[in-house]
PDB file of C-alpha atoms and ligand atoms in Angstrom:
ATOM      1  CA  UNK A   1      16.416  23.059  13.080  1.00 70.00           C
ATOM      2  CA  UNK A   2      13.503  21.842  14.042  1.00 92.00           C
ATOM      3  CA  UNK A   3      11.597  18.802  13.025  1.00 97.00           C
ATOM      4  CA  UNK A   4       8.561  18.243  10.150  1.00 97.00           C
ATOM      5  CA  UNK A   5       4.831  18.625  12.352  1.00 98.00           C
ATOM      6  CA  UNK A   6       3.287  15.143  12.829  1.00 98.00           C
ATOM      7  CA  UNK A   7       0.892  13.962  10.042  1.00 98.00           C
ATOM      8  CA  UNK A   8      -1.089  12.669  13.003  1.00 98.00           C
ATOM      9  CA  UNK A   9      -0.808  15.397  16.249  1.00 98.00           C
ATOM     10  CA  UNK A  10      -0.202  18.422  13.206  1.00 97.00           C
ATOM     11  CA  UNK A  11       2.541  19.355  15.866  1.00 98.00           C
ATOM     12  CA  UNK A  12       6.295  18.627  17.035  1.00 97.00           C
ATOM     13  CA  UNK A  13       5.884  19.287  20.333  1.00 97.00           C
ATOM     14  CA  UNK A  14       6.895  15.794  21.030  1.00 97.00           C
ATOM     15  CA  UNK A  15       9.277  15.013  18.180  1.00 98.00           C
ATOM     16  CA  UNK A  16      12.613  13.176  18.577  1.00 97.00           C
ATOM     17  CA  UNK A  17      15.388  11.785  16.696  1.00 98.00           C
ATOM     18  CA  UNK A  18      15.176   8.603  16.029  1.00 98.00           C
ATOM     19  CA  UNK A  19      17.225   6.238  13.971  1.00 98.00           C
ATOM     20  CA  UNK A  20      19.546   7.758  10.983  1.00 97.00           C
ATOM     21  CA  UNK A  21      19.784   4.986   8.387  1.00 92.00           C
ATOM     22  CA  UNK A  22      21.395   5.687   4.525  1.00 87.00           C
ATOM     23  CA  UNK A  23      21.932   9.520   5.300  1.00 91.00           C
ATOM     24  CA  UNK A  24      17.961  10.131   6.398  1.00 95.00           C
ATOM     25  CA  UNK A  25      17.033  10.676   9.615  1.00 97.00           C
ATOM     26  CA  UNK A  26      13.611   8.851  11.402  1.00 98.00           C
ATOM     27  CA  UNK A  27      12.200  11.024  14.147  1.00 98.00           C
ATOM     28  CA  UNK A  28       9.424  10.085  16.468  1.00 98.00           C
ATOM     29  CA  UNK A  29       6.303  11.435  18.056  1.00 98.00           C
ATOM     30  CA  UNK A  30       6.567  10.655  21.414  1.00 98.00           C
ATOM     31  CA  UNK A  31       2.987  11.935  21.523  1.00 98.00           C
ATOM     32  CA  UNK A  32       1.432   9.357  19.387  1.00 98.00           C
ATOM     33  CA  UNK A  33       4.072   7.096  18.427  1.00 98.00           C
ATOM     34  CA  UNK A  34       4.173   7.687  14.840  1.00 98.00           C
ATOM     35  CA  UNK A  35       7.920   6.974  13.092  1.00 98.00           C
ATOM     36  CA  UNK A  36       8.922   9.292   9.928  1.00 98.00           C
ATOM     37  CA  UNK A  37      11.211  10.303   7.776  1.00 98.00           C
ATOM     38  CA  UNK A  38      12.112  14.190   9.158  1.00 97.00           C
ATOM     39  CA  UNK A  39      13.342  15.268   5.490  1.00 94.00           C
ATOM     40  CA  UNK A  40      13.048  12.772   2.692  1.00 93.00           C
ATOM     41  CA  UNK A  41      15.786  11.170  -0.009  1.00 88.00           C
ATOM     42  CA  UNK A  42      15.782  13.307  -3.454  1.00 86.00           C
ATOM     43  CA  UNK A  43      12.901  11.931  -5.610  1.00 84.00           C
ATOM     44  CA  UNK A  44      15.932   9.888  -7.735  1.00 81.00           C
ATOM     45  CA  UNK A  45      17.516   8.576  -4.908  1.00 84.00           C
ATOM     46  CA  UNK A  46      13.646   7.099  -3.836  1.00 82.00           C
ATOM     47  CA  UNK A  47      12.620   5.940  -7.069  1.00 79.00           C
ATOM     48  CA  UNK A  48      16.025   4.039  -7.528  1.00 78.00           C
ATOM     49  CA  UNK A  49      15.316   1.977  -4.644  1.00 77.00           C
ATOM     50  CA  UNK A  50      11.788   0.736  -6.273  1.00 72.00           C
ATOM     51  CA  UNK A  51      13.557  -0.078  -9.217  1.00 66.00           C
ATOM     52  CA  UNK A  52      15.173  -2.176  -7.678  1.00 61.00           C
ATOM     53  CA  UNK A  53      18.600  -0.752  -9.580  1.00 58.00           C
ATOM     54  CA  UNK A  54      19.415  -1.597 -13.187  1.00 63.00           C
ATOM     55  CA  UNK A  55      19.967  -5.085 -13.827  1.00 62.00           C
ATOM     56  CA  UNK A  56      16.575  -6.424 -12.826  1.00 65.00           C
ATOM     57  CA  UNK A  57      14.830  -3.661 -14.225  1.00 67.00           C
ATOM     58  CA  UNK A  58      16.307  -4.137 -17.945  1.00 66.00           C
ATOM     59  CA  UNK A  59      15.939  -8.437 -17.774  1.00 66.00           C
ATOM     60  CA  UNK A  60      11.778  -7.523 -16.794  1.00 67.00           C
ATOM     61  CA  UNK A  61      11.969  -4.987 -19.798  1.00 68.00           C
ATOM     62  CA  UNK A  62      14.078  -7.609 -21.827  1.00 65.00           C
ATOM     63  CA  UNK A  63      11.792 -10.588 -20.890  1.00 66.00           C
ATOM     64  CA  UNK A  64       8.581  -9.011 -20.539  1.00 66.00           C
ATOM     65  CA  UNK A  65       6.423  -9.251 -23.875  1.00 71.00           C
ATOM     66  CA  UNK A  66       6.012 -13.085 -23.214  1.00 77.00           C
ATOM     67  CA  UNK A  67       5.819 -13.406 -19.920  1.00 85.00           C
ATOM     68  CA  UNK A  68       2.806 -14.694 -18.350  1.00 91.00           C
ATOM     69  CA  UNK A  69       1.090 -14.915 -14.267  1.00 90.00           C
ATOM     70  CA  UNK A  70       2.405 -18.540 -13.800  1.00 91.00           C
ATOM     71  CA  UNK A  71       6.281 -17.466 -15.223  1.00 89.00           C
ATOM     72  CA  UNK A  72       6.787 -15.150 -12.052  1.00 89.00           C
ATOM     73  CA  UNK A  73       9.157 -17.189  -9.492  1.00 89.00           C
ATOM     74  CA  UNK A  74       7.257 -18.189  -6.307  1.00 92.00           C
ATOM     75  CA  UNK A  75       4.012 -17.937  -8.643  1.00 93.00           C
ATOM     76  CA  UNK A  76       2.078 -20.638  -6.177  1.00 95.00           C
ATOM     77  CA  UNK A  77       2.763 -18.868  -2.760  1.00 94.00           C
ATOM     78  CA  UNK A  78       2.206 -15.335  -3.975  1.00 95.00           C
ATOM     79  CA  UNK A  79      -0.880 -16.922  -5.663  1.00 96.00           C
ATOM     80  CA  UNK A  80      -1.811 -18.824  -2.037  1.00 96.00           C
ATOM     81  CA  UNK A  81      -1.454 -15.424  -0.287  1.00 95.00           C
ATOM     82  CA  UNK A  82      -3.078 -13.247  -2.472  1.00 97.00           C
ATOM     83  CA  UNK A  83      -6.380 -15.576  -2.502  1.00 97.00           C
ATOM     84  CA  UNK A  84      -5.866 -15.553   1.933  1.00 97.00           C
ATOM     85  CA  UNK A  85      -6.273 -11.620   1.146  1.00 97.00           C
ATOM     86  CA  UNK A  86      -8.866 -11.215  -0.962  1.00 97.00           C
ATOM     87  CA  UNK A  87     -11.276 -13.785   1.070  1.00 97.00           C
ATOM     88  CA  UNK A  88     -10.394 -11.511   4.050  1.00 97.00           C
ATOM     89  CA  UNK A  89     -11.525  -8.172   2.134  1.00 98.00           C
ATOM     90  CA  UNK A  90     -14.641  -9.999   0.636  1.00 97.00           C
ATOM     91  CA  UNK A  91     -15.293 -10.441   4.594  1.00 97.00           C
ATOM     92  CA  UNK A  92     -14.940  -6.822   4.696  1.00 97.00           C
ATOM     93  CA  UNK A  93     -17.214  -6.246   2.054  1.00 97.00           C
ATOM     94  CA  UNK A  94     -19.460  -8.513   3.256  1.00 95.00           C
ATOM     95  CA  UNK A  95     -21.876  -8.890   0.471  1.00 95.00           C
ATOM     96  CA  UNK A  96     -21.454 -10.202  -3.367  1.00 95.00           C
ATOM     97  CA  UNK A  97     -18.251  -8.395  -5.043  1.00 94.00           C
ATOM     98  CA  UNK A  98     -19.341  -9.923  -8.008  1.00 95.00           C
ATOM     99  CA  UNK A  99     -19.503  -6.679 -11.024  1.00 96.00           C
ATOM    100  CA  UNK A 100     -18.324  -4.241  -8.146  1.00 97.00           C
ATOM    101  CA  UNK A 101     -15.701  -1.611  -8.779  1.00 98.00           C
ATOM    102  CA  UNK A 102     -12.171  -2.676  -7.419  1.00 98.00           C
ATOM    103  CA  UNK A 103      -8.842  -0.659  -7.031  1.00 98.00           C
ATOM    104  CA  UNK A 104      -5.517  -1.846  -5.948  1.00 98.00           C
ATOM    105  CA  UNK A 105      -3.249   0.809  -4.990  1.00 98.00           C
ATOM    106  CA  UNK A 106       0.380  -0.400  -5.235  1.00 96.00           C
ATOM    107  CA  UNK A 107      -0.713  -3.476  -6.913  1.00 96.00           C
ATOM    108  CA  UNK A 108       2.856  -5.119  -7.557  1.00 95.00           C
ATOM    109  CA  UNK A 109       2.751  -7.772  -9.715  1.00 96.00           C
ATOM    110  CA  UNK A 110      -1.032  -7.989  -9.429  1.00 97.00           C
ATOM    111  CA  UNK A 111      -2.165 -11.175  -7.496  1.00 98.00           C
ATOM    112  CA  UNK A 112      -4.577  -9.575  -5.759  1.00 98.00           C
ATOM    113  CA  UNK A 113      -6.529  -8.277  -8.706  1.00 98.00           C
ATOM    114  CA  UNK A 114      -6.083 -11.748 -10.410  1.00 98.00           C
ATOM    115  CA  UNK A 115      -8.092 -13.025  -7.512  1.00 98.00           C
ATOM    116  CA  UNK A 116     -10.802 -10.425  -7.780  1.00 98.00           C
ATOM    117  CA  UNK A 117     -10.543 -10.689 -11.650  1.00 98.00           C
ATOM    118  CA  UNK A 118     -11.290 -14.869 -10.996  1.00 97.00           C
ATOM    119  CA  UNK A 119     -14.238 -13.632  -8.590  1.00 96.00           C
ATOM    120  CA  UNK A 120     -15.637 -11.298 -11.502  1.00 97.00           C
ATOM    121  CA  UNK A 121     -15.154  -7.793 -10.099  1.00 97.00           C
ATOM    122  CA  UNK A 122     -13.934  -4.792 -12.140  1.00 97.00           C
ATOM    123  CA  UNK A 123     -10.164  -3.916 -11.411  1.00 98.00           C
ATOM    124  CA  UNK A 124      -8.319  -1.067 -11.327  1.00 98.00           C
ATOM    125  CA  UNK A 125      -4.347  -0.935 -10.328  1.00 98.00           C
ATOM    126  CA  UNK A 126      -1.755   1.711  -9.417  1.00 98.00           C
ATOM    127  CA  UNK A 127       1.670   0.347  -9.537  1.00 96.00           C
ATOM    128  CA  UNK A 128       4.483   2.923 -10.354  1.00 91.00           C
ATOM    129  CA  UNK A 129       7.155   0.511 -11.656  1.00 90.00           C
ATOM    130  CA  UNK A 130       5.496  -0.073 -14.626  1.00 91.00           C
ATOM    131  CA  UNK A 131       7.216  -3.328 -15.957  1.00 90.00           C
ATOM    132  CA  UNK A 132       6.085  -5.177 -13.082  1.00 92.00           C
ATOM    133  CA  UNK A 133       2.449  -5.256 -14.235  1.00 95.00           C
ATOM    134  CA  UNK A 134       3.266  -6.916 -17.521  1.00 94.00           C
ATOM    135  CA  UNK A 135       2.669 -10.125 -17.126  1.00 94.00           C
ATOM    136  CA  UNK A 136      -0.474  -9.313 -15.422  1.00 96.00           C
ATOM    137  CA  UNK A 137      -1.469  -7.250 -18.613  1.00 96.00           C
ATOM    138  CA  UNK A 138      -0.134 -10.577 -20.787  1.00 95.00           C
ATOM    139  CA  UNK A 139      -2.320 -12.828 -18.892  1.00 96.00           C
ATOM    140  CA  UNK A 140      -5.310 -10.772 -18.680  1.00 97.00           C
ATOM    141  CA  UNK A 141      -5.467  -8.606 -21.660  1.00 96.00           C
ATOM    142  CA  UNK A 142      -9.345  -6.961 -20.915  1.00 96.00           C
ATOM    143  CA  UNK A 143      -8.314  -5.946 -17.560  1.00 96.00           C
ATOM    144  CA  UNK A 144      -5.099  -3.764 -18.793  1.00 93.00           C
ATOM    145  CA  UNK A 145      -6.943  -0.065 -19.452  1.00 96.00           C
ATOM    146  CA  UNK A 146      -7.782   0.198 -15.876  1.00 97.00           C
ATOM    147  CA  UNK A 147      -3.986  -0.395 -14.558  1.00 98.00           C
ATOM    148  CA  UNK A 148      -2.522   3.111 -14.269  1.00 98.00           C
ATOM    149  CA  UNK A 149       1.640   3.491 -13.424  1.00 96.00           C
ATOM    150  CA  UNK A 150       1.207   7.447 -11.781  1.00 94.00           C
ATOM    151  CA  UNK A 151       1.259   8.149  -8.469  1.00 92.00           C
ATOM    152  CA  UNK A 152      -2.101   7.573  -6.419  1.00 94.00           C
ATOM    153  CA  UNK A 153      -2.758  11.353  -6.253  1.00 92.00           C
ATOM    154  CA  UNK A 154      -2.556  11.702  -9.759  1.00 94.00           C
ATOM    155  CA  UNK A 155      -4.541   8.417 -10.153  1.00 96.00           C
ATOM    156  CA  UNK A 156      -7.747   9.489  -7.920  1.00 95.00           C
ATOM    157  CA  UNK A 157      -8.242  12.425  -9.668  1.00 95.00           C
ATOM    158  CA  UNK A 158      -9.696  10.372 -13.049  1.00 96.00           C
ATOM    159  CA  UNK A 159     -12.240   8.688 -11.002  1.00 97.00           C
ATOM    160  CA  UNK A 160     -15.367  10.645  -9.263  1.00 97.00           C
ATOM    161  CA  UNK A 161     -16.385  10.873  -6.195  1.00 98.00           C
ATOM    162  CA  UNK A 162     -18.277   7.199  -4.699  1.00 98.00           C
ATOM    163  CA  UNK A 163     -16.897   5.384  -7.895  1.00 98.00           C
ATOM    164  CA  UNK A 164     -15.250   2.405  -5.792  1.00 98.00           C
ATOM    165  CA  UNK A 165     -16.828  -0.616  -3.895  1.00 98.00           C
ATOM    166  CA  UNK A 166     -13.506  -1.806  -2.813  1.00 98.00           C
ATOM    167  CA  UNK A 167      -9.655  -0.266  -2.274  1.00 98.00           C
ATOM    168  CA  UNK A 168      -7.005  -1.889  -1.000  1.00 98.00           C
ATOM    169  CA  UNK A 169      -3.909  -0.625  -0.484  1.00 98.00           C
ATOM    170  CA  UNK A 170      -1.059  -3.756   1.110  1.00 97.00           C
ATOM    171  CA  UNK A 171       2.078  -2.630   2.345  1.00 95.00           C
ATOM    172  CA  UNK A 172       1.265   0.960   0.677  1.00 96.00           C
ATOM    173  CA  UNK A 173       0.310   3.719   2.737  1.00 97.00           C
ATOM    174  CA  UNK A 174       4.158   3.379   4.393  1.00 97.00           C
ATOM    175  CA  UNK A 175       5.217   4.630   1.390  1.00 95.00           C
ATOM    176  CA  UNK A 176       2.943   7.609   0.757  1.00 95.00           C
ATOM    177  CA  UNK A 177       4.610  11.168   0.992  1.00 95.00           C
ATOM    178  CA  UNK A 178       1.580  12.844   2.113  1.00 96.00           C
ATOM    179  CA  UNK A 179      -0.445   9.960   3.267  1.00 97.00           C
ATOM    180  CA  UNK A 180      -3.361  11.859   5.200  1.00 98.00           C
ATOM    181  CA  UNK A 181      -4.068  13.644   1.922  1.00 97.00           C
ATOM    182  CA  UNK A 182      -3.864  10.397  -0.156  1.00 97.00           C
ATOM    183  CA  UNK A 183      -6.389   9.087   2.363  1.00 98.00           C
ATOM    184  CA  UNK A 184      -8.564  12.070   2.138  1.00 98.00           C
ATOM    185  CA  UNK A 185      -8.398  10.938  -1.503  1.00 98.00           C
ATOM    186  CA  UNK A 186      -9.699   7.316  -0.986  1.00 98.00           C
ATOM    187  CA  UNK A 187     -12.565   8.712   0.771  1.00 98.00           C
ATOM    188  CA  UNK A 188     -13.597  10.730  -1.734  1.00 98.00           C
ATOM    189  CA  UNK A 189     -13.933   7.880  -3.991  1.00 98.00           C
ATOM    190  CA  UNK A 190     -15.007   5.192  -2.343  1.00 98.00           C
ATOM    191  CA  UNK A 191     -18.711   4.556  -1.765  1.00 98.00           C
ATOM    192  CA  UNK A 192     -20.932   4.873   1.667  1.00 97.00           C
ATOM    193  CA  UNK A 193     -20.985   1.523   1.854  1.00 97.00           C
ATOM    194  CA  UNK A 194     -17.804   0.794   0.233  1.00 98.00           C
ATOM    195  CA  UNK A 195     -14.370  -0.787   2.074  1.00 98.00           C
ATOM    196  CA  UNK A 196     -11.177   0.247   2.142  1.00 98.00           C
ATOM    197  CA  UNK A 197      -8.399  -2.348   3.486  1.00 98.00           C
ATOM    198  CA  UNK A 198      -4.609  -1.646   4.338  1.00 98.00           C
ATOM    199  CA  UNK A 199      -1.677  -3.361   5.735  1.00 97.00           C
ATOM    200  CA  UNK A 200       1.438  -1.757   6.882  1.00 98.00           C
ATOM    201  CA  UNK A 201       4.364  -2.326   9.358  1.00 97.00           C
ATOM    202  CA  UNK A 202       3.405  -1.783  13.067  1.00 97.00           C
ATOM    203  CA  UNK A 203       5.164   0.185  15.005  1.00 98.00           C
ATOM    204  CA  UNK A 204       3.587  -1.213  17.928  1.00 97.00           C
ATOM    205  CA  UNK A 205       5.107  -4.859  17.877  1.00 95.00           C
ATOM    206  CA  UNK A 206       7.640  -5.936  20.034  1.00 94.00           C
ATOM    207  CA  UNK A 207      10.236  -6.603  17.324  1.00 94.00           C
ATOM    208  CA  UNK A 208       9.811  -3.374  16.168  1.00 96.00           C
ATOM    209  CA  UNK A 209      10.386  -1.738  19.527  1.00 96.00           C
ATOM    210  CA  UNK A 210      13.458  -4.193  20.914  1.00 96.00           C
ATOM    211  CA  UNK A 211      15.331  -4.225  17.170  1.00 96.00           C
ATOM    212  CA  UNK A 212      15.092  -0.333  17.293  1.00 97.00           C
ATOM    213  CA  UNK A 213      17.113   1.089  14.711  1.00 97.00           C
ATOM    214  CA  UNK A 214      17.765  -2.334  12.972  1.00 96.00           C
ATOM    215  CA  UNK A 215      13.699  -2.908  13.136  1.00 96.00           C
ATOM    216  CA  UNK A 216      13.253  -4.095   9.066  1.00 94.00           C
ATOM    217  CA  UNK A 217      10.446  -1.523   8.461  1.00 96.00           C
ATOM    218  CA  UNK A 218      12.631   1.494   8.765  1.00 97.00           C
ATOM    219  CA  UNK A 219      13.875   1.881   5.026  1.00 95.00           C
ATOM    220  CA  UNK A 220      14.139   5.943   5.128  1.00 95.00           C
ATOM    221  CA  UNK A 221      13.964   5.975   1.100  1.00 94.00           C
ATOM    222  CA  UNK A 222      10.705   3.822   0.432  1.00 94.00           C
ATOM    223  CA  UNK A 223       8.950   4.080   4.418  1.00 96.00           C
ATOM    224  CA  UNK A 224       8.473   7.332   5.034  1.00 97.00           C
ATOM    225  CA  UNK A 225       5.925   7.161   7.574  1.00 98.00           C
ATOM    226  CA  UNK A 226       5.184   3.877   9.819  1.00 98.00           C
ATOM    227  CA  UNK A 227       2.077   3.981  12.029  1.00 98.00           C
ATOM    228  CA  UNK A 228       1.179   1.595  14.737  1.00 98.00           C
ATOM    229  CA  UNK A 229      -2.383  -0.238  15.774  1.00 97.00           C
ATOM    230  CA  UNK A 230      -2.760   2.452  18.401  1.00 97.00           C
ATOM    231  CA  UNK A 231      -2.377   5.692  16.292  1.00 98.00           C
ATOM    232  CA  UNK A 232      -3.912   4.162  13.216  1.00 98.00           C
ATOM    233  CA  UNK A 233      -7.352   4.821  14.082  1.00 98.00           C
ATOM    234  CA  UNK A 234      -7.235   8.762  14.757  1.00 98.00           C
ATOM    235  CA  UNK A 235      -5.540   8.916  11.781  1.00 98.00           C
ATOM    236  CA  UNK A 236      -7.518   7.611   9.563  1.00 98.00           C
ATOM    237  CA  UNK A 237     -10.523   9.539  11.619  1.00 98.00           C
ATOM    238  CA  UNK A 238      -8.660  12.386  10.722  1.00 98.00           C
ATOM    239  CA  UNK A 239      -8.964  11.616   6.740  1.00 98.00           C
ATOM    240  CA  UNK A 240     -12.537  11.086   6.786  1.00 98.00           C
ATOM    241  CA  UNK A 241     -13.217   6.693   7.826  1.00 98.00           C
ATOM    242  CA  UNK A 242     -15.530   7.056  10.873  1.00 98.00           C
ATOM    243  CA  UNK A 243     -15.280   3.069  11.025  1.00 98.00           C
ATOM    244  CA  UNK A 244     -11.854   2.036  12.008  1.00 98.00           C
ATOM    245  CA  UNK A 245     -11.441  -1.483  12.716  1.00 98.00           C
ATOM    246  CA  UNK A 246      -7.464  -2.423  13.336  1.00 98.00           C
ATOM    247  CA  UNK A 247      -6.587  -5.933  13.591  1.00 95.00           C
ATOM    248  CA  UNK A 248      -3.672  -8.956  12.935  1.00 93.00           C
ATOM    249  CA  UNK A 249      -2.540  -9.332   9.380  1.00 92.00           C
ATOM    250  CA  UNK A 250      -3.359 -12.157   7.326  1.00 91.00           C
ATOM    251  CA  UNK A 251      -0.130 -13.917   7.348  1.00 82.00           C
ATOM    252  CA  UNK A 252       0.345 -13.851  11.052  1.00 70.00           C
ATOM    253  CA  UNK A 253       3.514 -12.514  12.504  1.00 67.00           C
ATOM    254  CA  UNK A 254       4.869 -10.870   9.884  1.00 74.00           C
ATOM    255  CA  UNK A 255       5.454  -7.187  11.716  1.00 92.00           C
ATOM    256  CA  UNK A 256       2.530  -5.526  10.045  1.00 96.00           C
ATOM    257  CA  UNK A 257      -1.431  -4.960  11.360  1.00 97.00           C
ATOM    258  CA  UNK A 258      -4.377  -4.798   8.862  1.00 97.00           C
ATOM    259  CA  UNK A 259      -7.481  -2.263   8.985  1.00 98.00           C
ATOM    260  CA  UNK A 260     -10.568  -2.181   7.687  1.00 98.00           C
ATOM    261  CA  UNK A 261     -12.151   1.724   7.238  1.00 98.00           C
ATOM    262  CA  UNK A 262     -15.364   2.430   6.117  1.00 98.00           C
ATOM    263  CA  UNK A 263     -16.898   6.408   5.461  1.00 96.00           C
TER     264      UNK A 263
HETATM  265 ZN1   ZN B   1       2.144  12.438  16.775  1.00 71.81          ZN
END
């Protein structure tokens, strides 16, 4: 049978097999490089592994009404990196965020919109496991209407076209099924002069090529497609950001590559 087209090339001219890994097979474009899931996981199977399975699911439902930011283990270093982010995508921005509209896709437990909420911009979140975000919502009870727990694609379609200043989307687009029309999507609402920031495992590094198959970004039921720095930029051409900058992440050495796009 032959393989799903490239997201990137729109072809499998160049497609190979890859890695198999919990009962899903990785192929690879050989063309451009890009590493994805040929035929994905059942949509339970997926959404079990974000869940993280029962047990820690029902103590954040059990424990979640009082919990606060500063009650999340490791509070202080998520807190350090989050603020290490956001002063990078202010960079981005490059002018006062202050008032500016603000959306974190995949937001987590919400660190990085506590930073921007501390530096007075308007946030919006997308997290799908929906008990993560309650402490956030405890702790910062005006920001809560604008955190939404549906997918993106759902998500983008409340907000109008040039609505957003800012988007970032960390260790996110990996995880997208159809991620060139979920960037089409973040296009379409952010502004002219707006930014849009990602991070994601790369490909491209040399742990990622020697480890092969036991490379730590290939999780076939939550990565289903893992770009590199030197396919990144024709693909996000491809979804509309005519200013592609790809660069080192934040935390250095980590196996993933940042980029800032701009319309
Ligand atoms: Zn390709």
């Amino acid at each position: 049978m032959a393989f799903r087209n490239c997201i990137i090339c729109k072809n499998n001219d160049n497609v190979e097999s890859y890695c198999e890994q919990d009962g899903q097979l990785y192929v690879k474009c050989n063309s451009c490089g890009l590493i994805y899931v040929d035929d994905f996981a059942s949509q339970s199977n997926m959404n079990k592994a974000y869940t993280g399975g029962g047990l820690k699911s029902f103590r954040r439902k059990l424990f979640g009404p009082i919990r606060r930011m500063r009650h999340i283990s490791r509070a202080k270093h998520f807190t350090q990196r989050a603020e290490d982010i956001f002063k990078f995508v202010k960079n981005a921005y490059a002018r006062p965020a202050e008032d500016k509209n603000y959306i974190d896709i995949g937001c987590n437990k919400g660190f990085l919109l506590e930073q921007a909420v501390k530096n007075e911009v308007n946030v919006y979140g997308v997290e799908l496991v929906q008990e993560l975000m309650t402490p956030f919502k405890n702790t910062y009870p005006k920001s809560k209407n604008g955190i939404f727990h549906e997918r993106f694609s759902n998500v983008a379609s409340k907000f109008d076209d040039e609505f957003f200043d800012i988007v970032t989307a960390m260790d996110v687009i990996e995880h997208f099924e159809d991620p060139l029309s979920d960037l089409k999507h973040i296009c379409r609402i952010l502004k002219s002069d707006g930014v849009f920031v990602i991070q994601t495992p790369d490909v491209d590094t040399k742990e990622a090529i020697e480890q092969k198959c036991a490379w730590g970004g290939l999780k076939p039921l939550e990565h289903l497609h893992l770009f590199g720095k030197s396919n990144f930029e024709k693909f996000a051409n491809d979804a509309g950001f005519s200013d592609v900058i790809v660069c080192d992440p934040v935390e250095y050495g980590d196996g993933n590559f940042m980029a800032i796009l701009k319309k």
